[in-house]
Coordinates of C-alpha atoms in Angstrom, one line a residue:
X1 CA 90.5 91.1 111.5
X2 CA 93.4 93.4 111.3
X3 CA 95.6 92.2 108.0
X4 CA 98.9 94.8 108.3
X5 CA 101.7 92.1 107.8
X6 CA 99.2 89.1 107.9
X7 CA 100.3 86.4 105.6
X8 CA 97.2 86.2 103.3
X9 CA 97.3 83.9 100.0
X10 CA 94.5 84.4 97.5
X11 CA 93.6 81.9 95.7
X12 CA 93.0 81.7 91.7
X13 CA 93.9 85.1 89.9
X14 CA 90.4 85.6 88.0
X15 CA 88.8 89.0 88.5
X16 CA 87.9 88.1 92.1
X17 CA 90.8 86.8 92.9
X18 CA 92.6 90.1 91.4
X19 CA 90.4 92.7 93.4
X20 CA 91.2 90.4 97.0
X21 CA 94.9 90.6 96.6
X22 CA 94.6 94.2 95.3
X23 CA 92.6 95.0 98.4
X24 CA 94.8 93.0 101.1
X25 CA 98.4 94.4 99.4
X26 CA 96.8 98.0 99.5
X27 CA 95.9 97.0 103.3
X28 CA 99.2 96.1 104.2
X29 CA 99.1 92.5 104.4
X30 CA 102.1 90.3 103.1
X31 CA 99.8 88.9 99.8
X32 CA 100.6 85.7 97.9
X33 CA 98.6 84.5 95.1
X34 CA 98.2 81.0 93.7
X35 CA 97.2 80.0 90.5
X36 CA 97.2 76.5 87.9
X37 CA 98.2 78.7 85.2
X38 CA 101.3 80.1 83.9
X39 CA 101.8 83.5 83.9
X40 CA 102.2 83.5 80.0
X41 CA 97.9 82.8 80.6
X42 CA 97.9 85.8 83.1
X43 CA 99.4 88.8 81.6
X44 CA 96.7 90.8 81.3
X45 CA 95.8 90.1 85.0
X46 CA 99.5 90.7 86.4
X47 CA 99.2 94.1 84.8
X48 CA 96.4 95.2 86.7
X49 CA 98.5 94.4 89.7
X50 CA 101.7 95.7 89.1
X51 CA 103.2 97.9 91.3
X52 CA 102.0 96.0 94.3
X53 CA 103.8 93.9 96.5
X54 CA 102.8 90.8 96.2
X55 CA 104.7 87.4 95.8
X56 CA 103.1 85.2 93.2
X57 CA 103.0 81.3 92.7
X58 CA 101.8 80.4 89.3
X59 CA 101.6 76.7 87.4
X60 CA 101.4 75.0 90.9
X61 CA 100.1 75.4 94.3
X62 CA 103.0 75.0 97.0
X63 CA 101.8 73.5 99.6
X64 CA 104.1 75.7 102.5
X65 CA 102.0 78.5 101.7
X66 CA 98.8 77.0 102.0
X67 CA 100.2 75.4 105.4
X68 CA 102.1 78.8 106.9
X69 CA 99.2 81.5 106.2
X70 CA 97.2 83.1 108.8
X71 CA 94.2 83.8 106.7
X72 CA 93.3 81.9 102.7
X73 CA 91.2 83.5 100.2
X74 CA 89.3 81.1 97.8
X75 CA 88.1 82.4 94.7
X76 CA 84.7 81.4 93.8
X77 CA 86.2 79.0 90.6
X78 CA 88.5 77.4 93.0
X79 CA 86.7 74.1 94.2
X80 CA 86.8 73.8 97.9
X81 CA 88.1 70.0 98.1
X82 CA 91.1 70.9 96.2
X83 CA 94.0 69.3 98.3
X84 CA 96.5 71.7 99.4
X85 CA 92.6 73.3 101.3
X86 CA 92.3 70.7 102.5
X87 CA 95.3 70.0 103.9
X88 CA 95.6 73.3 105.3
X89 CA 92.0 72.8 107.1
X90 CA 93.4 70.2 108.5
X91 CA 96.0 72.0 110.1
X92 CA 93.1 74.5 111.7
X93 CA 94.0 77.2 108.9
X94 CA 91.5 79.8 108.1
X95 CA 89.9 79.3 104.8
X96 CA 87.2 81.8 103.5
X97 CA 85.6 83.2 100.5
X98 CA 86.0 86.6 98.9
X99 CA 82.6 87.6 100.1
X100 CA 83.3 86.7 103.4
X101 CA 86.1 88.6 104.0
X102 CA 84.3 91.7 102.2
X103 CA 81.6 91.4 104.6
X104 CA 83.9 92.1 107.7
X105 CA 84.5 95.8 106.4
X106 CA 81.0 96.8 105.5
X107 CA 78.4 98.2 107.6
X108 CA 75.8 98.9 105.5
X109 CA 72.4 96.6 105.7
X110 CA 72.5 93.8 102.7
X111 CA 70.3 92.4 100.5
X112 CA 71.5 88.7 99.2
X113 CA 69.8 86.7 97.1
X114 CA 71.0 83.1 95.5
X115 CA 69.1 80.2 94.0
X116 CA 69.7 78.3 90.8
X117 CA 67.8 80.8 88.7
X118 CA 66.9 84.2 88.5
X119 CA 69.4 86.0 90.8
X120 CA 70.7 88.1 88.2
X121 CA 68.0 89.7 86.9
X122 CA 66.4 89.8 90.9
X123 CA 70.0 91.3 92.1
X124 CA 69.5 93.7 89.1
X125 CA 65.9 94.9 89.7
X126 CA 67.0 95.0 94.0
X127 CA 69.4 97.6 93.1
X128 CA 67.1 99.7 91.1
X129 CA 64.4 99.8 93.3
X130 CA 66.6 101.1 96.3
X131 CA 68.0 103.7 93.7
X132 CA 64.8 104.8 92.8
X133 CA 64.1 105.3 96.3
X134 CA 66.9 107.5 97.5
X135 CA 69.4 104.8 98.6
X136 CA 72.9 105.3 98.0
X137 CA 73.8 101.4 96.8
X138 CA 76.3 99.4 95.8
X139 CA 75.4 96.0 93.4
X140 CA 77.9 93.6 93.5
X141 CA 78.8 90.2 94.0
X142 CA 78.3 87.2 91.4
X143 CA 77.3 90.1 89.0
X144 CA 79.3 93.1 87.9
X145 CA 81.9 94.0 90.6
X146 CA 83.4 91.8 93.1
X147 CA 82.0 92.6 96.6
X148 CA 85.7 93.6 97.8
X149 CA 85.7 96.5 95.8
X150 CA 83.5 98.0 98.2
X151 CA 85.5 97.2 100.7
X152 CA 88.5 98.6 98.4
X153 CA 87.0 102.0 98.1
X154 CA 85.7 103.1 101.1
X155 CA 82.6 104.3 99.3
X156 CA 79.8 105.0 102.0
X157 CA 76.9 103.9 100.8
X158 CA 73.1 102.9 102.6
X159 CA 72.0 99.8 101.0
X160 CA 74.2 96.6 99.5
X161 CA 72.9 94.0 97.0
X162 CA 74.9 91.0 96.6
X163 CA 74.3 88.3 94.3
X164 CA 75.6 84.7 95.1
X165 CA 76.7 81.7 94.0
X166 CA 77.0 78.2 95.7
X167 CA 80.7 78.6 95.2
X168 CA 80.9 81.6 97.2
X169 CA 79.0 80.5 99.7
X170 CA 80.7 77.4 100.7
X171 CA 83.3 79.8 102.2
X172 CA 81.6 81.7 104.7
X173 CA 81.9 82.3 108.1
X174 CA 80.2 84.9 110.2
X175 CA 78.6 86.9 107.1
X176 CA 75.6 87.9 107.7
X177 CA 72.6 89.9 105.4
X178 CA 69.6 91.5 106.9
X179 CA 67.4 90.1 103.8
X180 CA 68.4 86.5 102.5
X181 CA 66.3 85.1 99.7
X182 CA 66.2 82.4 98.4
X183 CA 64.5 81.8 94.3
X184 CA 64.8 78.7 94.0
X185 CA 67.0 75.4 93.8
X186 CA 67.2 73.3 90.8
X187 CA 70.4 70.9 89.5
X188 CA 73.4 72.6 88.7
X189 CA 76.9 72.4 89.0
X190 CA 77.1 68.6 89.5
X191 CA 80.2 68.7 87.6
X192 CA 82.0 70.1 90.8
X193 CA 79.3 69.0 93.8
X194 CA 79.5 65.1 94.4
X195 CA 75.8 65.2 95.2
X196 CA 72.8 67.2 94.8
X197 CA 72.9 67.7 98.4
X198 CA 76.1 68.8 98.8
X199 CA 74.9 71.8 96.1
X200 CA 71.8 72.5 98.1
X201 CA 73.5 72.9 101.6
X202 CA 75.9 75.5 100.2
X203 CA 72.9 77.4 99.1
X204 CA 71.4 77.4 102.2
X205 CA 74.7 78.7 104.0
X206 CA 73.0 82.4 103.1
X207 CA 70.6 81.7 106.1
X208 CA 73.1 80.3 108.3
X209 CA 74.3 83.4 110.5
X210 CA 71.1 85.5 110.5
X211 CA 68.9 86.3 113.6
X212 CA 65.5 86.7 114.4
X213 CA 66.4 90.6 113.8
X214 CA 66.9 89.4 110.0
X215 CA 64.6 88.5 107.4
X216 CA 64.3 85.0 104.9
X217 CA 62.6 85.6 101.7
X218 CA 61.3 81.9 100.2
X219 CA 60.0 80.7 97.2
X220 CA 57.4 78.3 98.5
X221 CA 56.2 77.5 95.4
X222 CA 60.0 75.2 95.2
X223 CA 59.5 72.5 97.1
X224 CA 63.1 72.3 98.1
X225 CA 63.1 75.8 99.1
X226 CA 59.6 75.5 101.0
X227 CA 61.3 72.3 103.2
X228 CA 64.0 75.0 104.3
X229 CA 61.5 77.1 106.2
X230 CA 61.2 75.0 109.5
X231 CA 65.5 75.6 109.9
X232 CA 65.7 79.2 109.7
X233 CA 66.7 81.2 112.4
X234 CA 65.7 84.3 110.8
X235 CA 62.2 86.1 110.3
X236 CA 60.6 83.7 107.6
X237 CA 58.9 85.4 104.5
X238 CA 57.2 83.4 102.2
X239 CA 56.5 84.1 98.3
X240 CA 54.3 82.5 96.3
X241 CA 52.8 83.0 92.4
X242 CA 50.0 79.8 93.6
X243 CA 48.9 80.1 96.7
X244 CA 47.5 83.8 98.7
X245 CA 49.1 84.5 101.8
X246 CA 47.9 86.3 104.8
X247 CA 51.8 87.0 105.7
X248 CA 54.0 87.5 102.7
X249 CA 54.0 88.0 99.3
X250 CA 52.1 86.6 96.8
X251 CA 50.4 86.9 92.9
X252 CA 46.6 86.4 92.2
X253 CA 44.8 87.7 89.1
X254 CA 46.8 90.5 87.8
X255 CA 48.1 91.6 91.2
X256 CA 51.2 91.0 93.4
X257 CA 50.3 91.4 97.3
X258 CA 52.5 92.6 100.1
X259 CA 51.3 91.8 103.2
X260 CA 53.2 92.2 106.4
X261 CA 52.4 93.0 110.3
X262 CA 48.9 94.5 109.2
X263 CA 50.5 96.2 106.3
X264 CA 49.2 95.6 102.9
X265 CA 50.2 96.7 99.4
X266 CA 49.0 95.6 95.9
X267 CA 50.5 95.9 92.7
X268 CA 48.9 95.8 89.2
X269 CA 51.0 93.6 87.1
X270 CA 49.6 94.9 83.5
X271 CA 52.6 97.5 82.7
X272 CA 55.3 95.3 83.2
X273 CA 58.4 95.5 80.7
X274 CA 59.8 92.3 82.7
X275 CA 57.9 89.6 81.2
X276 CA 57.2 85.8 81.5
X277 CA 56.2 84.1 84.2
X278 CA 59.6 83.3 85.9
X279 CA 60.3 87.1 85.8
X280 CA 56.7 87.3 88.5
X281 CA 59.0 85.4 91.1
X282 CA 61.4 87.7 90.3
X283 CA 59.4 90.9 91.1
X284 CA 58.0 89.6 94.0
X285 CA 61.7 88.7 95.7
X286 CA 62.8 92.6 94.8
X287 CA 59.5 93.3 95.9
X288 CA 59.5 91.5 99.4
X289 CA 63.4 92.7 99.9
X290 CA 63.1 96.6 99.1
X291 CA 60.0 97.1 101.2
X292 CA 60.9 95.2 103.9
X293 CA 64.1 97.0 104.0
X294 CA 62.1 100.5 104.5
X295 CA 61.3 101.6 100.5
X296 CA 58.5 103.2 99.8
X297 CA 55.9 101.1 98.2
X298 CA 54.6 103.7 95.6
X299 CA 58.6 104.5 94.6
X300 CA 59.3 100.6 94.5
X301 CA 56.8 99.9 92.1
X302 CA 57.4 102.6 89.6
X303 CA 61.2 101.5 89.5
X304 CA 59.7 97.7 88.7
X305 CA 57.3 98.9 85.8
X306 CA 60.4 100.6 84.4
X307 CA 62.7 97.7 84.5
X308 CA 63.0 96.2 81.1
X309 CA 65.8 93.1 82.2
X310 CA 69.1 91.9 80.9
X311 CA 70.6 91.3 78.3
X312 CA 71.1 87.4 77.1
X313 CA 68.4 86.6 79.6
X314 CA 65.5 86.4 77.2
X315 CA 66.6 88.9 74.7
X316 CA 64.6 89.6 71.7
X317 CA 66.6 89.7 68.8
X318 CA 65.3 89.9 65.7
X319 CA 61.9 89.0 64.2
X320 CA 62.5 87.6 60.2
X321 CA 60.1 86.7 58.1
X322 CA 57.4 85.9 60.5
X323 CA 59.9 84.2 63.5
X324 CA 61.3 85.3 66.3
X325 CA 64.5 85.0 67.6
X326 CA 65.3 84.6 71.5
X327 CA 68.6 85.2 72.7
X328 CA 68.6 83.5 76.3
X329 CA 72.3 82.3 76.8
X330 CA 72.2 82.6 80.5
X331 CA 69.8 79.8 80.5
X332 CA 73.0 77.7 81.7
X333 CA 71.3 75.0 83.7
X334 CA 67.8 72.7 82.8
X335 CA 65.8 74.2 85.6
X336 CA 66.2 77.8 83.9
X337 CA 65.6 76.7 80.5
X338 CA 62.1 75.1 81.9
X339 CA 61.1 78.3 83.0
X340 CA 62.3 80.0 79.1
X341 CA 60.0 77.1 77.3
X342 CA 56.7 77.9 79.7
X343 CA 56.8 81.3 77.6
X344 CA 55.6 80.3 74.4
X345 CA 52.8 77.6 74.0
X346 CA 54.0 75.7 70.8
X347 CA 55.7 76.4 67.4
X348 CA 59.7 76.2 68.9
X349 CA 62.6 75.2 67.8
X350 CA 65.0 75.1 70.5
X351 CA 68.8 75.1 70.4
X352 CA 70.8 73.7 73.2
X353 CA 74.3 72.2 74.5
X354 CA 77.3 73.5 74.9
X355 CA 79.5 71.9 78.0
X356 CA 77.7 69.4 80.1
X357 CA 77.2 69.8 84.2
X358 CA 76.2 66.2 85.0
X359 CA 72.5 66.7 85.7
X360 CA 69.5 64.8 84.5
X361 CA 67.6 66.6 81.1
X362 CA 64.8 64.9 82.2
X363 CA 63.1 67.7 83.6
X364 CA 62.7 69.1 79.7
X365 CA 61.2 66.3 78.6
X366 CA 57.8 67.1 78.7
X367 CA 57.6 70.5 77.9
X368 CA 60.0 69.5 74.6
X369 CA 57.9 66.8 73.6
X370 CA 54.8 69.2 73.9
X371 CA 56.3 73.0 72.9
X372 CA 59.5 72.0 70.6
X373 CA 58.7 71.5 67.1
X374 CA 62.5 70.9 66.3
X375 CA 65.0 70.7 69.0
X376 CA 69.5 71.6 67.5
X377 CA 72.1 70.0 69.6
X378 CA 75.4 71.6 69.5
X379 CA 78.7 71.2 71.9
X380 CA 80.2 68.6 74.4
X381 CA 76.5 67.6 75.6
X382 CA 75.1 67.2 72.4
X383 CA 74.9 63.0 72.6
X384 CA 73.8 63.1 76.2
X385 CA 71.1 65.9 75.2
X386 CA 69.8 64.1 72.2
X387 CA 70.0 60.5 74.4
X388 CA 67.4 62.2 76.7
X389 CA 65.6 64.1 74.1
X390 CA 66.0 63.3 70.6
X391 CA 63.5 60.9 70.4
X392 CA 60.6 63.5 71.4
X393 CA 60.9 65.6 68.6
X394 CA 62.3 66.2 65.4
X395 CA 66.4 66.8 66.2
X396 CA 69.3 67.6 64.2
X397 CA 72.7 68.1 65.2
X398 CA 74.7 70.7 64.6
X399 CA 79.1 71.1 64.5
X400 CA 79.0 74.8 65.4
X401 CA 76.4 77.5 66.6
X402 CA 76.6 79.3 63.4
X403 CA 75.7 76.2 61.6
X404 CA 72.3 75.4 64.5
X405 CA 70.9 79.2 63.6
X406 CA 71.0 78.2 59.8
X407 CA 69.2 75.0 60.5
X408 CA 66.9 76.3 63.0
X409 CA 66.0 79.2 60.1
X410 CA 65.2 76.5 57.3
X411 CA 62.7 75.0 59.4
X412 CA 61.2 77.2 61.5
X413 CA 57.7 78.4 60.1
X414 CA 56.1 82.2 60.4
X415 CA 54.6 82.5 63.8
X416 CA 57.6 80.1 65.2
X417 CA 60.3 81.2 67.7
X418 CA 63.3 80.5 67.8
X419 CA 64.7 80.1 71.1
X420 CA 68.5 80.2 72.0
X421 CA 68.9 78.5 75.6
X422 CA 71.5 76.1 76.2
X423 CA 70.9 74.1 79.2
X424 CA 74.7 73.9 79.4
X425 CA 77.9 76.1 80.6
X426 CA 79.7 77.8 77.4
X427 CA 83.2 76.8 77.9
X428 CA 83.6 74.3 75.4
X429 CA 83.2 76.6 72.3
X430 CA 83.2 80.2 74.0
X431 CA 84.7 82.3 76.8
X432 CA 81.8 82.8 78.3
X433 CA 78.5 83.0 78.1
X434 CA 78.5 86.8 76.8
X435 CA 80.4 86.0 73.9
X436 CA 78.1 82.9 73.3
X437 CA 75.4 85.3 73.0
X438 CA 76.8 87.5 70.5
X439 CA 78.1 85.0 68.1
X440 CA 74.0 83.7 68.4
X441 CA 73.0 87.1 67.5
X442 CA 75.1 87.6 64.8
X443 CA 74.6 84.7 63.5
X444 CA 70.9 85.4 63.1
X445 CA 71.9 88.8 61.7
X446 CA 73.8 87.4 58.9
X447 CA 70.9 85.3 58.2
X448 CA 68.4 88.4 57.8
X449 CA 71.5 89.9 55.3
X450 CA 71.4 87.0 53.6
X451 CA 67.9 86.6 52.5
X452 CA 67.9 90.7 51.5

């Protein structure tokens, strides 16, 4: 699409939001951006775009610009089903996401992965293993820099990796990735889907424009992601930690296994940094992308053994007086913390909550009632959380984080872990979930001061 003196409106100003309008003004378009706050709230974003021209609608959305402009740029925080969309849909005007429009300037072949879990640290490892190999790549997307700024800086590079999120999904069009995977679906988000449904078909918009040229990486071992396979148009390729496959990849005994057109590769799993068993279905999907997309299978696996993962995905803390402390505040959602509990057999105290999504805790039940000695409730969910789970174990509420650490020190015996993972979004007490995590770890810190 050719955007000289094209009437573009982004909208929502967050750092998507500022990249797209930075990128269209730079590009010649004629840029106005939309945003529910006033621009007291977005000083510090106005400043990055100063300079450009660009007219800017803040504290309200008017609807003559969503109804007069040739193309509209949704940030991914921006619910679809807002009205003035809506209303401009209705009046057959183009509405896309940010990754959309990136995709129609870049050429190189992409890697994108989504799935309610797990894309971070599988975008992550992607990345690494086509660096280790020799490929000039850009990471992007959901994580780190918006997928624009490629776009923005004409940087030619060989391989893209693009995390994604329902959100920016429900916005695409015509883009297109050579490898779409898929981890895994779980609830989330029912705060801004109406159904689960609604949340799954926006994950499954990754596959929607591929070919039989492409490639679709699936978890099988998800249910909900196996029941995708029949739909695709796109090359299927099936991972799987519980069942061998003669066309895929898959884990047995110690060893991952490639196997594809008569090709086959195995992988010793014993030197790992990445551990846990979530982080396996992890591998495997960096695994299955890189060496499909023409890595070396020697070079791929040395960049996995030498990944060590994320921070405030599993993050070892501190170990005081005999317990350790697990920092895992991007377990945002149920199905992710299920995955953090299967790594320890028994002897946890869990703390959760923070601001409710609207999905069932059900699925924790069992594995609290069997793994969590104590379980500390904190933030907006805490009544819903200790409804569903209080009664399994021993539970305590708790007014602030600070005040959950001190609990969960009293009584957590030597040879227990304490495990940080909140089930829940962190917008009720924190910015985000960064800041979370560090307020958890220097909360345990003062504790380890304290008893010096």
């Amino acid at each position: 699409m050719e955007l000289k003196d094209k009437k573009i409106l982004v909208v929502g100003l967050a750092k998507t939001g500022v990249a797209v309008a930075r990128f269209l003004a730079q590009a010649g378009a004629l840029v106005t951006v939309t945003d529910m706050r006033e621009e007291e709230a977005l000083s510090d974003v106005l400043a990055e775009l100063s300079g450009l021209d660009i007219t800017y609608e803040l504290g309200r959305h008017v609807p003559y610009s969503f109804l007069m402009a040739d193309l509209i740029v949704v940030s991914p925080g921006v619910p679809m089903d807002i009205k003035p969309l809506e209303m401009a849909r209705s009046q057959k005007r183009r509405v896309v996401s940010e990754v959309e429009l990136a995709s129609w300037f870049i050429k190189a072949p992409m890697v994108a992965i989504t799935g309610t879990n797990g894309k971070t640290t599988t975008t992550t490892l992607t990345g690494e293993v086509f660096k280790a190999c020799g490929f000039e790549t850009f990471v992007g997307g959901n994580i780190g820099n918006p997928l624009i700024e490629l776009a923005e800086s004409g940087q030619q590079v060989e391989r893209v990796v693009v995390e994604l999120s329902s959100f920016q999904l429900e916005g695409v069009e015509s883009f297109r990735p050579e490898v779409a995977v898929l981890l895994n679906i779980t609830e989330d988000h029912l705060d801004r889907y109406h159904s689960f449904q609604e949340y799954i078909d926006a994950k499954l918009r990754i596959f929607e424009n591929q070919t039989s040229d492409d490639f679709a990486v699936l978890n099988i071992d998800d249910p909900l992601v196996a029941a995708c396979a029949s739909k695709l148009k796109a090359q299927f390729f099936p991972m799987s930690r519980e069942h061998e496959l003669e066309e895929g990849i898959s884990y047995r005994d110690g060893f991952i296994t490639f196997s594809h057109k008569g090709k086959v590769l195995r992988f010793g799993t014993e030197g790992f940094k990445l551990k846990g068993v979530h982080n396996l279905d992890n591998i495997m999907a960096s695994l299955a992308a890189t060496l499909l997309m023409r890595c070396d299978g020697d070079c791929a696996y040395q960049a996995v053994k030498n990944f060590k993962g994320l921070p405030h995905r599993m993050e070892l803390v501190e170990e005081i007086d005999g317990v350790a402390y697990y920092e895992d505040s991007k377990g945002t959602n149920v199905g992710s913390v299920v995955k953090s509990l299967e790594s320890f057999e028994s002897g946890i105290t869990l703390i959760a909550g923070g601001k409710d999504k609207g999905g069932s805790y059900e699925p924790l039940a069992p594995l609290v009632e069997s793994r969590v000695s104590h379980l500390v409730l904190i933030g907006e969910a805490k009544a819903r959380m200790n409804e569903a789970l209080g009664a399994l174990t021993d539970t305590h509420l708790a007014q602030t984080l600070e005040e959950a650490v001190e609990i969960a020190r009293r009584l957590t015996k030597p040879g227990g872990v304490v495990l940080f993972s909140p089930a829940c979004s962190s917008f009720d007490m924190f910015k985000n979930y960064e800041e979370r995590a560090e307020r958890f770890k220097a909360a345990v810190r003062a504790g380890k001061k304290g008893e010096a």
